[in-house]
Amino acid sequence: MDERMRFVIEVERGEHTVSDLCRIYRVSRETGYVWLRRYRDSGVEGLRDLGRAPVRHPNQRAEAVEQAVVALRRAHMRWGPRKLKRVLERERPQQAWPAAGTMGEMLAREGLVVPRKRRRRVPPYNEPFAAANAPTGCGASLSKVGFEPAMAPGSIR
C-alpha cells in the first residue's frame, strides 16, 4: 500500500515518466496504470488490495430450490434424491430442478443423509479349498498335460 502511494505521488509530481517509475518500482506498466486509474477513481482506498473471491458463482443453486428440496425431504425422510426429483418435477414442471446427485449433495450439507452401514471386511475363508489343492489319496495327480494315472496302464498293483 505504501509503495503504491509513493508511486502515485511521484507520478503526480511529474519528475519521471510512468515507464521509468514502473522500472524503478519493478512493476509492469500495466500494473502502474491500474494503480493510477484506481487512485484517480477512488482515492487512497482504491490502492488497497481487492478481494480475490469471485463475485458470482455460475453453478450456485437458488435458495428457493434448495429450500424446496430440503422441505420435501423433511416431510418424507425415507425418500432419496431421485424420488424427490421426480415428485418436485411432477408438482412444479415449469421449475428447473437440479440433478438427483446435486440434490443428494444438498441433503448431505443439511445433515439429512444417513450414511449406509459399512460392510465389515472378513478375511477370506480358504479351508474348503485347501482340501482341493491337497494330493488325492487314490494316487492320481494333475499335471500340465491333464489327468494322469499314477501307474502305467496294464501294470498290476
PDB file of C-alpha atoms in Angstrom:
ATOM      1  CA  MET A   1       0.000   0.000   0.000  1.00  0.00           C
ATOM      2  CA  ASP A   2       2.811   2.432   0.916  1.00  0.00           C
ATOM      3  CA  GLU A   3       4.723   1.575  -2.235  1.00  0.00           C
ATOM      4  CA  ARG A   4       1.660   2.202  -4.367  1.00  0.00           C
ATOM      5  CA  MET A   5       1.066   5.560  -2.675  1.00  0.00           C
ATOM      6  CA  ARG A   6       4.699   6.604  -3.271  1.00  0.00           C
ATOM      7  CA  PHE A   7       4.393   5.540  -6.906  1.00  0.00           C
ATOM      8  CA  VAL A   8       1.237   7.646  -7.405  1.00  0.00           C
ATOM      9  CA  ILE A   9       2.779  10.686  -5.657  1.00  0.00           C
ATOM     10  CA  GLU A  10       5.873  10.507  -7.867  1.00  0.00           C
ATOM     11  CA  VAL A  11       3.746  10.242 -10.994  1.00  0.00           C
ATOM     12  CA  GLU A  12       1.690  13.274  -9.860  1.00  0.00           C
ATOM     13  CA  ARG A  13       4.897  15.302  -9.349  1.00  0.00           C
ATOM     14  CA  GLY A  14       5.783  14.695 -12.991  1.00  0.00           C
ATOM     15  CA  GLU A  15       9.515  14.300 -12.425  1.00  0.00           C
ATOM     16  CA  HIS A  16       9.605  10.852 -14.112  1.00  0.00           C
ATOM     17  CA  THR A  17       7.574   9.148 -16.758  1.00  0.00           C
ATOM     18  CA  VAL A  18       5.259   6.299 -15.816  1.00  0.00           C
ATOM     19  CA  SER A  19       7.513   3.871 -17.694  1.00  0.00           C
ATOM     20  CA  ASP A  20      10.579   4.995 -15.732  1.00  0.00           C
ATOM     21  CA  LEU A  21       8.761   4.733 -12.397  1.00  0.00           C
ATOM     22  CA  CYS A  22       7.491   1.263 -13.296  1.00  0.00           C
ATOM     23  CA  ARG A  23      11.076   0.195 -13.929  1.00  0.00           C
ATOM     24  CA  ILE A  24      12.213   1.769 -10.629  1.00  0.00           C
ATOM     25  CA  TYR A  25       9.407   0.097  -8.633  1.00  0.00           C
ATOM     26  CA  ARG A  26       9.814  -3.144 -10.595  1.00  0.00           C
ATOM     27  CA  VAL A  27       6.199  -3.439 -11.710  1.00  0.00           C
ATOM     28  CA  SER A  28       4.783  -3.788 -15.192  1.00  0.00           C
ATOM     29  CA  ARG A  29       3.483  -0.693 -16.951  1.00  0.00           C
ATOM     30  CA  GLU A  30       0.035  -2.255 -16.957  1.00  0.00           C
ATOM     31  CA  THR A  31       0.129  -2.544 -13.145  1.00  0.00           C
ATOM     32  CA  GLY A  32       1.344   1.043 -12.832  1.00  0.00           C
ATOM     33  CA  TYR A  33      -1.523   2.339 -14.945  1.00  0.00           C
ATOM     34  CA  VAL A  34      -4.009   0.219 -12.978  1.00  0.00           C
ATOM     35  CA  TRP A  35      -2.775   1.833  -9.735  1.00  0.00           C
ATOM     36  CA  LEU A  36      -3.110   5.307 -11.264  1.00  0.00           C
ATOM     37  CA  ARG A  37      -6.614   4.636 -12.569  1.00  0.00           C
ATOM     38  CA  ARG A  38      -7.776   3.215  -9.241  1.00  0.00           C
ATOM     39  CA  TYR A  39      -6.270   6.186  -7.363  1.00  0.00           C
ATOM     40  CA  ARG A  40      -7.995   8.680  -9.648  1.00  0.00           C
ATOM     41  CA  ASP A  41     -11.338   6.830  -9.392  1.00  0.00           C
ATOM     42  CA  SER A  42     -11.412   6.030  -5.661  1.00  0.00           C
ATOM     43  CA  GLY A  43      -8.585   7.931  -3.998  1.00  0.00           C
ATOM     44  CA  VAL A  44      -6.359   6.236  -1.435  1.00  0.00           C
ATOM     45  CA  GLU A  45      -8.975   3.498  -0.835  1.00  0.00           C
ATOM     46  CA  GLY A  46      -8.603   2.446  -4.456  1.00  0.00           C
ATOM     47  CA  LEU A  47      -4.996   1.410  -3.808  1.00  0.00           C
ATOM     48  CA  ARG A  48      -5.992  -1.278  -1.291  1.00  0.00           C
ATOM     49  CA  ASP A  49      -5.935  -4.917  -2.360  1.00  0.00           C
ATOM     50  CA  LEU A  50      -9.244  -6.143  -3.706  1.00  0.00           C
ATOM     51  CA  GLY A  51     -10.780  -9.422  -2.646  1.00  0.00           C
ATOM     52  CA  ARG A  52      -9.939 -12.398  -4.835  1.00  0.00           C
ATOM     53  CA  ALA A  53     -13.233 -14.227  -4.301  1.00  0.00           C
ATOM     54  CA  PRO A  54     -15.471 -14.474  -7.364  1.00  0.00           C
ATOM     55  CA  VAL A  55     -18.394 -12.054  -7.472  1.00  0.00           C
ATOM     56  CA  ARG A  56     -20.818 -14.607  -8.879  1.00  0.00           C
ATOM     57  CA  HIS A  57     -20.895 -18.389  -8.877  1.00  0.00           C
ATOM     58  CA  PRO A  58     -22.442 -19.730 -12.090  1.00  0.00           C
ATOM     59  CA  ASN A  59     -23.292 -23.182 -10.699  1.00  0.00           C
ATOM     60  CA  GLN A  60     -24.804 -21.980  -7.449  1.00  0.00           C
ATOM     61  CA  ARG A  61     -28.407 -23.070  -6.919  1.00  0.00           C
ATOM     62  CA  ALA A  62     -31.150 -20.647  -5.973  1.00  0.00           C
ATOM     63  CA  GLU A  63     -32.010 -20.623  -2.274  1.00  0.00           C
ATOM     64  CA  ALA A  64     -35.700 -21.305  -3.029  1.00  0.00           C
ATOM     65  CA  VAL A  65     -34.809 -24.507  -4.927  1.00  0.00           C
ATOM     66  CA  GLU A  66     -32.651 -25.767  -2.081  1.00  0.00           C
ATOM     67  CA  GLN A  67     -35.326 -24.955   0.492  1.00  0.00           C
ATOM     68  CA  ALA A  68     -37.965 -26.835  -1.532  1.00  0.00           C
ATOM     69  CA  VAL A  69     -35.762 -29.937  -1.752  1.00  0.00           C
ATOM     70  CA  VAL A  70     -34.915 -29.844   1.965  1.00  0.00           C
ATOM     71  CA  ALA A  71     -38.552 -29.234   2.982  1.00  0.00           C
ATOM     72  CA  LEU A  72     -39.801 -32.187   0.929  1.00  0.00           C
ATOM     73  CA  ARG A  73     -37.075 -34.413   2.364  1.00  0.00           C
ATOM     74  CA  ARG A  74     -38.007 -33.400   5.925  1.00  0.00           C
ATOM     75  CA  ALA A  75     -41.621 -34.307   5.149  1.00  0.00           C
ATOM     76  CA  HIS A  76     -40.556 -37.698   3.714  1.00  0.00           C
ATOM     77  CA  MET A  77     -37.324 -38.818   5.362  1.00  0.00           C
ATOM     78  CA  ARG A  78     -37.282 -42.183   3.561  1.00  0.00           C
ATOM     79  CA  TRP A  79     -37.294 -40.659   0.065  1.00  0.00           C
ATOM     80  CA  GLY A  80     -33.997 -40.419  -1.737  1.00  0.00           C
ATOM     81  CA  PRO A  81     -32.828 -37.735  -4.161  1.00  0.00           C
ATOM     82  CA  ARG A  82     -34.193 -39.478  -7.269  1.00  0.00           C
ATOM     83  CA  LYS A  83     -37.699 -39.751  -5.860  1.00  0.00           C
ATOM     84  CA  LEU A  84     -37.553 -36.185  -4.540  1.00  0.00           C
ATOM     85  CA  LYS A  85     -36.599 -35.002  -8.032  1.00  0.00           C
ATOM     86  CA  ARG A  86     -39.467 -36.901  -9.689  1.00  0.00           C
ATOM     87  CA  VAL A  87     -42.032 -35.606  -7.196  1.00  0.00           C
ATOM     88  CA  LEU A  88     -40.828 -31.998  -7.478  1.00  0.00           C
ATOM     89  CA  GLU A  89     -40.825 -32.182 -11.286  1.00  0.00           C
ATOM     90  CA  ARG A  90     -44.385 -33.545 -11.227  1.00  0.00           C
ATOM     91  CA  GLU A  91     -45.620 -30.891  -8.784  1.00  0.00           C
ATOM     92  CA  ARG A  92     -43.854 -27.922 -10.452  1.00  0.00           C
ATOM     93  CA  PRO A  93     -42.907 -28.809 -14.042  1.00  0.00           C
ATOM     94  CA  GLN A  94     -42.132 -25.187 -15.000  1.00  0.00           C
ATOM     95  CA  GLN A  95     -39.291 -25.050 -12.434  1.00  0.00           C
ATOM     96  CA  ALA A  96     -35.814 -26.208 -13.469  1.00  0.00           C
ATOM     97  CA  TRP A  97     -34.663 -28.740 -10.863  1.00  0.00           C
ATOM     98  CA  PRO A  98     -31.057 -29.798 -10.300  1.00  0.00           C
ATOM     99  CA  ALA A  99     -29.837 -33.327 -10.943  1.00  0.00           C
ATOM    100  CA  ALA A 100     -30.517 -36.038  -8.369  1.00  0.00           C
ATOM    101  CA  GLY A 101     -26.818 -36.118  -7.445  1.00  0.00           C
ATOM    102  CA  THR A 102     -26.871 -32.396  -6.731  1.00  0.00           C
ATOM    103  CA  MET A 103     -29.965 -32.890  -4.582  1.00  0.00           C
ATOM    104  CA  GLY A 104     -28.086 -35.599  -2.692  1.00  0.00           C
ATOM    105  CA  GLU A 105     -25.253 -33.133  -2.013  1.00  0.00           C
ATOM    106  CA  MET A 106     -27.775 -30.549  -0.765  1.00  0.00           C
ATOM    107  CA  LEU A 107     -29.263 -33.104   1.629  1.00  0.00           C
ATOM    108  CA  ALA A 108     -25.813 -34.123   2.851  1.00  0.00           C
ATOM    109  CA  ARG A 109     -24.923 -30.472   3.556  1.00  0.00           C
ATOM    110  CA  GLU A 110     -28.082 -30.160   5.641  1.00  0.00           C
ATOM    111  CA  GLY A 111     -27.273 -33.368   7.540  1.00  0.00           C
ATOM    112  CA  LEU A 112     -30.338 -35.178   6.192  1.00  0.00           C
ATOM    113  CA  VAL A 113     -28.471 -38.178   4.798  1.00  0.00           C
ATOM    114  CA  VAL A 114     -27.943 -41.258   6.905  1.00  0.00           C
ATOM    115  CA  PRO A 115     -24.790 -42.946   5.631  1.00  0.00           C
ATOM    116  CA  ARG A 116     -25.084 -46.589   4.660  1.00  0.00           C
ATOM    117  CA  LYS A 117     -23.750 -49.088   7.127  1.00  0.00           C
ATOM    118  CA  ARG A 118     -20.291 -50.116   6.029  1.00  0.00           C
ATOM    119  CA  ARG A 119     -19.859 -53.785   5.338  1.00  0.00           C
ATOM    120  CA  ARG A 120     -17.401 -55.495   7.582  1.00  0.00           C
ATOM    121  CA  ARG A 121     -14.346 -56.830   5.815  1.00  0.00           C
ATOM    122  CA  VAL A 122     -13.896 -60.501   6.635  1.00  0.00           C
ATOM    123  CA  PRO A 123     -10.662 -62.326   5.851  1.00  0.00           C
ATOM    124  CA  PRO A 124     -11.127 -64.922   3.086  1.00  0.00           C
ATOM    125  CA  TYR A 125     -12.031 -68.447   4.219  1.00  0.00           C
ATOM    126  CA  ASN A 126      -9.720 -70.831   2.379  1.00  0.00           C
ATOM    127  CA  GLU A 127     -10.214 -74.098   4.304  1.00  0.00           C
ATOM    128  CA  PRO A 128     -12.575 -75.781   1.827  1.00  0.00           C
ATOM    129  CA  PHE A 129     -10.126 -75.030  -0.998  1.00  0.00           C
ATOM    130  CA  ALA A 130      -7.124 -76.331   0.922  1.00  0.00           C
ATOM    131  CA  ALA A 131      -8.547 -79.857   0.667  1.00  0.00           C
ATOM    132  CA  ALA A 132      -8.977 -79.497  -3.102  1.00  0.00           C
ATOM    133  CA  ASN A 133      -5.330 -78.493  -3.510  1.00  0.00           C
ATOM    134  CA  ALA A 134      -4.019 -81.382  -1.373  1.00  0.00           C
ATOM    135  CA  PRO A 135      -2.802 -84.555  -3.120  1.00  0.00           C
ATOM    136  CA  THR A 136      -5.507 -87.159  -3.503  1.00  0.00           C
ATOM    137  CA  GLY A 137      -5.321 -90.486  -1.693  1.00  0.00           C
ATOM    138  CA  CYS A 138      -6.008 -92.579  -4.819  1.00  0.00           C
ATOM    139  CA  GLY A 139      -2.601 -91.885  -6.329  1.00  0.00           C
ATOM    140  CA  ALA A 140      -3.809 -89.689  -9.231  1.00  0.00           C
ATOM    141  CA  SER A 141      -2.388 -86.249  -9.766  1.00  0.00           C
ATOM    142  CA  LEU A 142      -2.882 -83.334 -12.128  1.00  0.00           C
ATOM    143  CA  SER A 143      -0.079 -82.389 -14.459  1.00  0.00           C
ATOM    144  CA  LYS A 144       0.329 -79.672 -17.059  1.00  0.00           C
ATOM    145  CA  VAL A 145      -0.980 -82.039 -19.716  1.00  0.00           C
ATOM    146  CA  GLY A 146      -4.037 -83.128 -17.798  1.00  0.00           C
ATOM    147  CA  PHE A 147      -5.088 -86.029 -15.632  1.00  0.00           C
ATOM    148  CA  GLU A 148      -2.507 -88.823 -15.464  1.00  0.00           C
ATOM    149  CA  PRO A 149      -2.931 -92.036 -13.559  1.00  0.00           C
ATOM    150  CA  ALA A 150      -0.234 -92.787 -11.030  1.00  0.00           C
ATOM    151  CA  MET A 151       0.527 -96.192 -12.544  1.00  0.00           C
ATOM    152  CA  ALA A 152       1.231 -97.141 -16.139  1.00  0.00           C
ATOM    153  CA  PRO A 153      -1.629 -98.799 -17.992  1.00  0.00           C
ATOM    154  CA  GLY A 154      -1.593-102.558 -17.797  1.00  0.00           C
ATOM    155  CA  SER A 155       0.517-102.707 -14.650  1.00  0.00           C
ATOM    156  CA  ILE A 156      -0.920-104.588 -11.713  1.00  0.00           C
ATOM    157  CA  ARG A 157      -0.808-103.372  -8.253  1.00  0.00           C
TER     158      ARG A 157
END
